[in-house]
């Protein structure tokens, strides 16, 4: 069962690395880039890739194993894996998840400030939508962690996402904050998968 799950996660990584190589700019570290060259697509794909790498680390996949199973042995792809593992080493897994999600929200916000929202009939609209959904879920996790009071969390949650907030509250209450971040990463990848 565990091996099947790892194969699934590695398959997700393979898909994301392929997408990233197609959409990413030469500067692949969202945290360090100026965001000027990014789009909703690159913000989303790079963040999903980083979250997948964090999930691999969370599940016990070593950096060497992740690098060895990388489908495209490019310098940029290897560098991105190393960056996430280094981030986890420096900050811990919870902070790494938080930093990746925060950088994703900031990247999408800056793209929005530059370009606005794409029209709903544009391909990029799906990535814009996924970025917004991820931001709401990330902010929900932060609210839960800050107060651990469902009434306070719901007071700051859009009405359209009450069910999401309640589900996250229950998940974090029973399984912890790490489960909430893991679930958010899976939700983002599912959202992006629906675009294709």
C-alpha positions as protocol buffer text, in pm:
chain_id: "A"
residue {
  index: 1
  type: UNK
  ca { x: 0 y: 0 z: 0 }
}
residue {
  index: 2
  type: UNK
  ca { x: 277 y: 245 z: 98 }
}
residue {
  index: 3
  type: UNK
  ca { x: 474 y: 160 z: -217 }
}
residue {
  index: 4
  type: UNK
  ca { x: 166 y: 220 z: -434 }
}
residue {
  index: 5
  type: UNK
  ca { x: 123 y: 563 z: -275 }
}
residue {
  index: 6
  type: UNK
  ca { x: 490 y: 652 z: -333 }
}
residue {
  index: 7
  type: UNK
  ca { x: 458 y: 544 z: -696 }
}
residue {
  index: 8
  type: UNK
  ca { x: 154 y: 772 z: -727 }
}
residue {
  index: 9
  type: UNK
  ca { x: 343 y: 1066 z: -575 }
}
residue {
  index: 10
  type: UNK
  ca { x: 646 y: 1002 z: -798 }
}
residue {
  index: 11
  type: UNK
  ca { x: 415 y: 987 z: -1101 }
}
residue {
  index: 12
  type: UNK
  ca { x: 275 y: 1326 z: -1000 }
}
residue {
  index: 13
  type: UNK
  ca { x: 629 y: 1459 z: -976 }
}
residue {
  index: 14
  type: UNK
  ca { x: 709 y: 1327 z: -1324 }
}
residue {
  index: 15
  type: UNK
  ca { x: 402 y: 1503 z: -1465 }
}
residue {
  index: 16
  type: UNK
  ca { x: 484 y: 1826 z: -1285 }
}
residue {
  index: 17
  type: UNK
  ca { x: 849 y: 1825 z: -1392 }
}
residue {
  index: 18
  type: UNK
  ca { x: 738 y: 1783 z: -1752 }
}
residue {
  index: 19
  type: UNK
  ca { x: 488 y: 2068 z: -1720 }
}
residue {
  index: 20
  type: UNK
  ca { x: 739 y: 2286 z: -1540 }
}
residue {
  index: 21
  type: UNK
  ca { x: 1001 y: 2244 z: -1808 }
}
residue {
  index: 22
  type: UNK
  ca { x: 741 y: 2354 z: -2062 }
}
residue {
  index: 23
  type: UNK
  ca { x: 617 y: 2659 z: -1870 }
}
residue {
  index: 24
  type: UNK
  ca { x: 892 y: 2775 z: -1635 }
}
residue {
  index: 25
  type: UNK
  ca { x: 1121 y: 3065 z: -1693 }
}
residue {
  index: 26
  type: UNK
  ca { x: 1497 y: 3031 z: -1659 }
}
residue {
  index: 27
  type: UNK
  ca { x: 1476 y: 3148 z: -1299 }
}
residue {
  index: 28
  type: UNK
  ca { x: 1300 y: 2853 z: -1137 }
}
residue {
  index: 29
  type: UNK
  ca { x: 1307 y: 2953 z: -773 }
}
residue {
  index: 30
  type: UNK
  ca { x: 982 y: 3138 z: -710 }
}
residue {
  index: 31
  type: UNK
  ca { x: 1103 y: 3258 z: -373 }
}
residue {
  index: 32
  type: UNK
  ca { x: 1406 y: 3428 z: -527 }
}
residue {
  index: 33
  type: UNK
  ca { x: 1265 y: 3550 z: -858 }
}
residue {
  index: 34
  type: UNK
  ca { x: 1128 y: 3894 z: -925 }
}
residue {
  index: 35
  type: UNK
  ca { x: 793 y: 3743 z: -1033 }
}
residue {
  index: 36
  type: UNK
  ca { x: 808 y: 3974 z: -1336 }
}
residue {
  index: 37
  type: UNK
  ca { x: 849 y: 3687 z: -1580 }
}
residue {
  index: 38
  type: UNK
  ca { x: 590 y: 3465 z: -1412 }
}
residue {
  index: 39
  type: UNK
  ca { x: 233 y: 3393 z: -1516 }
}
residue {
  index: 40
  type: UNK
  ca { x: -48 y: 3217 z: -1331 }
}
residue {
  index: 41
  type: UNK
  ca { x: 65 y: 2903 z: -1512 }
}
residue {
  index: 42
  type: UNK
  ca { x: 429 y: 2918 z: -1399 }
}
residue {
  index: 43
  type: UNK
  ca { x: 335 y: 3024 z: -1042 }
}
residue {
  index: 44
  type: UNK
  ca { x: 96 y: 2729 z: -1018 }
}
residue {
  index: 45
  type: UNK
  ca { x: 309 y: 2463 z: -1183 }
}
residue {
  index: 46
  type: UNK
  ca { x: 627 y: 2552 z: -995 }
}
residue {
  index: 47
  type: UNK
  ca { x: 444 y: 2567 z: -662 }
}
residue {
  index: 48
  type: UNK
  ca { x: 273 y: 2233 z: -725 }
}
residue {
  index: 49
  type: UNK
  ca { x: 610 y: 2083 z: -810 }
}
residue {
  index: 50
  type: UNK
  ca { x: 764 y: 2220 z: -491 }
}
residue {
  index: 51
  type: UNK
  ca { x: 470 y: 2091 z: -285 }
}
residue {
  index: 52
  type: UNK
  ca { x: 504 y: 1746 z: -444 }
}
residue {
  index: 53
  type: UNK
  ca { x: 872 y: 1740 z: -353 }
}
residue {
  index: 54
  type: UNK
  ca { x: 781 y: 1838 z: 5 }
}
residue {
  index: 55
  type: UNK
  ca { x: 528 y: 1554 z: 10 }
}
residue {
  index: 56
  type: UNK
  ca { x: 795 y: 1310 z: -105 }
}
residue {
  index: 57
  type: UNK
  ca { x: 1022 y: 1424 z: 177 }
}
residue {
  index: 58
  type: UNK
  ca { x: 734 y: 1403 z: 425 }
}
residue {
  index: 59
  type: UNK
  ca { x: 678 y: 1041 z: 319 }
}
residue {
  index: 60
  type: UNK
  ca { x: 1039 y: 948 z: 372 }
}
residue {
  index: 61
  type: UNK
  ca { x: 1172 y: 969 z: 16 }
}
residue {
  index: 62
  type: UNK
  ca { x: 1532 y: 1086 z: 39 }
}
residue {
  index: 63
  type: UNK
  ca { x: 1674 y: 1360 z: -180 }
}
residue {
  index: 64
  type: UNK
  ca { x: 1892 y: 1100 z: -354 }
}
residue {
  index: 65
  type: UNK
  ca { x: 1588 y: 881 z: -429 }
}
residue {
  index: 66
  type: UNK
  ca { x: 1396 y: 1180 z: -564 }
}
residue {
  index: 67
  type: UNK
  ca { x: 1688 y: 1281 z: -786 }
}
residue {
  index: 68
  type: UNK
  ca { x: 1744 y: 924 z: -904 }
}
residue {
  index: 69
  type: UNK
  ca { x: 1379 y: 885 z: -1011 }
}
residue {
  index: 70
  type: UNK
  ca { x: 1362 y: 1221 z: -1184 }
}
residue {
  index: 71
  type: UNK
  ca { x: 1235 y: 1153 z: -1538 }
}
residue {
  index: 72
  type: UNK
  ca { x: 1425 y: 1436 z: -1705 }
}
residue {
  index: 73
  type: UNK
  ca { x: 1777 y: 1475 z: -1577 }
}
residue {
  index: 74
  type: UNK
  ca { x: 1802 y: 1848 z: -1636 }
}
residue {
  index: 75
  type: UNK
  ca { x: 2003 y: 2084 z: -1422 }
}
residue {
  index: 76
  type: UNK
  ca { x: 1696 y: 2298 z: -1345 }
}
residue {
  index: 77
  type: UNK
  ca { x: 1481 y: 2003 z: -1239 }
}
residue {
  index: 78
  type: UNK
  ca { x: 1756 y: 1866 z: -1015 }
}
residue {
  index: 79
  type: UNK
  ca { x: 1816 y: 2211 z: -871 }
}
residue {
  index: 80
  type: UNK
  ca { x: 1449 y: 2252 z: -778 }
}
residue {
  index: 81
  type: UNK
  ca { x: 1450 y: 1923 z: -589 }
}
residue {
  index: 82
  type: UNK
  ca { x: 1766 y: 2019 z: -405 }
}
residue {
  index: 83
  type: UNK
  ca { x: 1622 y: 2361 z: -317 }
}
residue {
  index: 84
  type: UNK
  ca { x: 1311 y: 2212 z: -157 }
}
residue {
  index: 85
  type: UNK
  ca { x: 1508 y: 1952 z: 39 }
}
residue {
  index: 86
  type: UNK
  ca { x: 1743 y: 2228 z: 158 }
}
residue {
  index: 87
  type: UNK
  ca { x: 1445 y: 2441 z: 260 }
}
residue {
  index: 88
  type: UNK
  ca { x: 1307 y: 2149 z: 461 }
}
residue {
  index: 89
  type: UNK
  ca { x: 1647 y: 2091 z: 620 }
}
residue {
  index: 90
  type: UNK
  ca { x: 1678 y: 2458 z: 714 }
}
residue {
  index: 91
  type: UNK
  ca { x: 1318 y: 2534 z: 816 }
}
residue {
  index: 92
  type: UNK
  ca { x: 1147 y: 2203 z: 894 }
}
residue {
  index: 93
  type: UNK
  ca { x: 865 y: 2045 z: 695 }
}
residue {
  index: 94
  type: UNK
  ca { x: 580 y: 2259 z: 835 }
}
residue {
  index: 95
  type: UNK
  ca { x: 761 y: 2586 z: 770 }
}
residue {
  index: 96
  type: UNK
  ca { x: 865 y: 2463 z: 425 }
}
residue {
  index: 97
  type: UNK
  ca { x: 502 y: 2395 z: 334 }
}
residue {
  index: 98
  type: UNK
  ca { x: 406 y: 2738 z: 467 }
}
residue {
  index: 99
  type: UNK
  ca { x: 683 y: 2916 z: 276 }
}
residue {
  index: 100
  type: UNK
  ca { x: 594 y: 2742 z: -51 }
}
residue {
  index: 101
  type: UNK
  ca { x: 225 y: 2830 z: -12 }
}
residue {
  index: 102
  type: UNK
  ca { x: 307 y: 3188 z: 88 }
}
residue {
  index: 103
  type: UNK
  ca { x: 537 y: 3231 z: -212 }
}
residue {
  index: 104
  type: UNK
  ca { x: 267 y: 3089 z: -439 }
}
residue {
  index: 105
  type: UNK
  ca { x: 11 y: 3339 z: -310 }
}
residue {
  index: 106
  type: UNK
  ca { x: 260 y: 3624 z: -349 }
}
residue {
  index: 107
  type: UNK
  ca { x: 356 y: 3516 z: -701 }
}
residue {
  index: 108
  type: UNK
  ca { x: -10 y: 3499 z: -812 }
}
residue {
  index: 109
  type: UNK
  ca { x: -86 y: 3833 z: -641 }
}
residue {
  index: 110
  type: UNK
  ca { x: 195 y: 4006 z: -828 }
}
residue {
  index: 111
  type: UNK
  ca { x: 85 y: 3853 z: -1158 }
}
residue {
  index: 112
  type: UNK
  ca { x: -267 y: 3979 z: -1081 }
}
residue {
  index: 113
  type: UNK
  ca { x: -136 y: 4328 z: -1008 }
}
residue {
  index: 114
  type: UNK
  ca { x: 48 y: 4327 z: -1341 }
}
residue {
  index: 115
  type: UNK
  ca { x: -206 y: 4150 z: -1566 }
}
residue {
  index: 116
  type: UNK
  ca { x: -538 y: 4137 z: -1380 }
}
residue {
  index: 117
  type: UNK
  ca { x: -763 y: 3833 z: -1400 }
}
residue {
  index: 118
  type: UNK
  ca { x: -763 y: 3637 z: -1725 }
}
residue {
  index: 119
  type: UNK
  ca { x: -1092 y: 3600 z: -1912 }
}
residue {
  index: 120
  type: UNK
  ca { x: -1282 y: 3284 z: -1823 }
}
residue {
  index: 121
  type: UNK
  ca { x: -1244 y: 3143 z: -2173 }
}
residue {
  index: 122
  type: UNK
  ca { x: -863 y: 3165 z: -2159 }
}
residue {
  index: 123
  type: UNK
  ca { x: -651 y: 2859 z: -2076 }
}
residue {
  index: 124
  type: UNK
  ca { x: -474 y: 3056 z: -1803 }
}
residue {
  index: 125
  type: UNK
  ca { x: -802 y: 3116 z: -1618 }
}
residue {
  index: 126
  type: UNK
  ca { x: -789 y: 2764 z: -1472 }
}
residue {
  index: 127
  type: UNK
  ca { x: -448 y: 2836 z: -1318 }
}
residue {
  index: 128
  type: UNK
  ca { x: -576 y: 3169 z: -1184 }
}
residue {
  index: 129
  type: UNK
  ca { x: -870 y: 2985 z: -1026 }
}
residue {
  index: 130
  type: UNK
  ca { x: -644 y: 2718 z: -870 }
}
residue {
  index: 131
  type: UNK
  ca { x: -416 y: 2988 z: -727 }
}
residue {
  index: 132
  type: UNK
  ca { x: -715 y: 3157 z: -563 }
}
residue {
  index: 133
  type: UNK
  ca { x: -847 y: 2832 z: -421 }
}
residue {
  index: 134
  type: UNK
  ca { x: -505 y: 2742 z: -283 }
}
residue {
  index: 135
  type: UNK
  ca { x: -472 y: 3084 z: -120 }
}
residue {
  index: 136
  type: UNK
  ca { x: -807 y: 3043 z: 58 }
}
residue {
  index: 137
  type: UNK
  ca { x: -710 y: 2695 z: 181 }
}
residue {
  index: 138
  type: UNK
  ca { x: -368 y: 2813 z: 298 }
}
residue {
  index: 139
  type: UNK
  ca { x: -519 y: 3110 z: 482 }
}
residue {
  index: 140
  type: UNK
  ca { x: -770 y: 2871 z: 642 }
}
residue {
  index: 141
  type: UNK
  ca { x: -483 y: 2658 z: 775 }
}
residue {
  index: 142
  type: UNK
  ca { x: -316 y: 2970 z: 915 }
}
residue {
  index: 143
  type: UNK
  ca { x: -639 y: 3084 z: 1084 }
}
residue {
  index: 144
  type: UNK
  ca { x: -692 y: 2741 z: 1238 }
}
residue {
  index: 145
  type: UNK
  ca { x: -333 y: 2733 z: 1363 }
}
residue {
  index: 146
  type: UNK
  ca { x: -360 y: 3086 z: 1508 }
}
residue {
  index: 147
  type: UNK
  ca { x: -684 y: 3048 z: 1703 }
}
residue {
  index: 148
  type: UNK
  ca { x: -797 y: 2685 z: 1693 }
}
residue {
  index: 149
  type: UNK
  ca { x: -1148 y: 2824 z: 1732 }
}
residue {
  index: 150
  type: UNK
  ca { x: -1391 y: 2730 z: 1455 }
}
residue {
  index: 151
  type: UNK
  ca { x: -1609 y: 3038 z: 1513 }
}
residue {
  index: 152
  type: UNK
  ca { x: -1313 y: 3272 z: 1463 }
}
residue {
  index: 153
  type: UNK
  ca { x: -1201 y: 3077 z: 1158 }
}
residue {
  index: 154
  type: UNK
  ca { x: -1546 y: 3096 z: 1000 }
}
residue {
  index: 155
  type: UNK
  ca { x: -1578 y: 3467 z: 1079 }
}
residue {
  index: 156
  type: UNK
  ca { x: -1286 y: 3532 z: 840 }
}
residue {
  index: 157
  type: UNK
  ca { x: -1379 y: 3271 z: 580 }
}
residue {
  index: 158
  type: UNK
  ca { x: -1578 y: 3355 z: 265 }
}
residue {
  index: 159
  type: UNK
  ca { x: -1930 y: 3206 z: 286 }
}
residue {
  index: 160
  type: UNK
  ca { x: -1857 y: 2996 z: -22 }
}
residue {
  index: 161
  type: UNK
  ca { x: -1581 y: 2814 z: 168 }
}
residue {
  index: 162
  type: UNK
  ca { x: -1745 y: 2739 z: 504 }
}
residue {
  index: 163
  type: UNK
  ca { x: -1750 y: 2364 z: 427 }
}
residue {
  index: 164
  type: UNK
  ca { x: -1381 y: 2377 z: 333 }
}
residue {
  index: 165
  type: UNK
  ca { x: -1293 y: 2552 z: 660 }
}
residue {
  index: 166
  type: UNK
  ca { x: -1496 y: 2306 z: 868 }
}
residue {
  index: 167
  type: UNK
  ca { x: -1336 y: 2007 z: 692 }
}
residue {
  index: 168
  type: UNK
  ca { x: -987 y: 2151 z: 744 }
}
residue {
  index: 169
  type: UNK
  ca { x: -1063 y: 2222 z: 1110 }
}
residue {
  index: 170
  type: UNK
  ca { x: -1173 y: 1861 z: 1165 }
}
residue {
  index: 171
  type: UNK
  ca { x: -872 y: 1724 z: 975 }
}
residue {
  index: 172
  type: UNK
  ca { x: -619 y: 1937 z: 1164 }
}
residue {
  index: 173
  type: UNK
  ca { x: -791 y: 1866 z: 1496 }
}
residue {
  index: 174
  type: UNK
  ca { x: -769 y: 1489 z: 1441 }
}
residue {
  index: 175
  type: UNK
  ca { x: -445 y: 1451 z: 1242 }
}
residue {
  index: 176
  type: UNK
  ca { x: -245 y: 1771 z: 1288 }
}
residue {
  index: 177
  type: UNK
  ca { x: -123 y: 2065 z: 1084 }
}
residue {
  index: 178
  type: UNK
  ca { x: 96 y: 1853 z: 857 }
}
residue {
  index: 179
  type: UNK
  ca { x: -213 y: 1665 z: 735 }
}
residue {
  index: 180
  type: UNK
  ca { x: -374 y: 2000 z: 649 }
}
residue {
  index: 181
  type: UNK
  ca { x: -76 y: 2107 z: 437 }
}
residue {
  index: 182
  type: UNK
  ca { x: -59 y: 1766 z: 270 }
}
residue {
  index: 183
  type: UNK
  ca { x: -431 y: 1785 z: 187 }
}
residue {
  index: 184
  type: UNK
  ca { x: -390 y: 2135 z: 43 }
}
residue {
  index: 185
  type: UNK
  ca { x: -107 y: 2014 z: -182 }
}
residue {
  index: 186
  type: UNK
  ca { x: -328 y: 1730 z: -306 }
}
residue {
  index: 187
  type: UNK
  ca { x: -616 y: 1973 z: -368 }
}
residue {
  index: 188
  type: UNK
  ca { x: -393 y: 2202 z: -572 }
}
residue {
  index: 189
  type: UNK
  ca { x: -266 y: 1916 z: -786 }
}
residue {
  index: 190
  type: UNK
  ca { x: -622 y: 1790 z: -840 }
}
residue {
  index: 191
  type: UNK
  ca { x: -730 y: 2140 z: -942 }
}
residue {
  index: 192
  type: UNK
  ca { x: -443 y: 2168 z: -1191 }
}
residue {
  index: 193
  type: UNK
  ca { x: -511 y: 1818 z: -1324 }
}
residue {
  index: 194
  type: UNK
  ca { x: -866 y: 1922 z: -1416 }
}
residue {
  index: 195
  type: UNK
  ca { x: -731 y: 2198 z: -1642 }
}
residue {
  index: 196
  type: UNK
  ca { x: -556 y: 1954 z: -1877 }
}
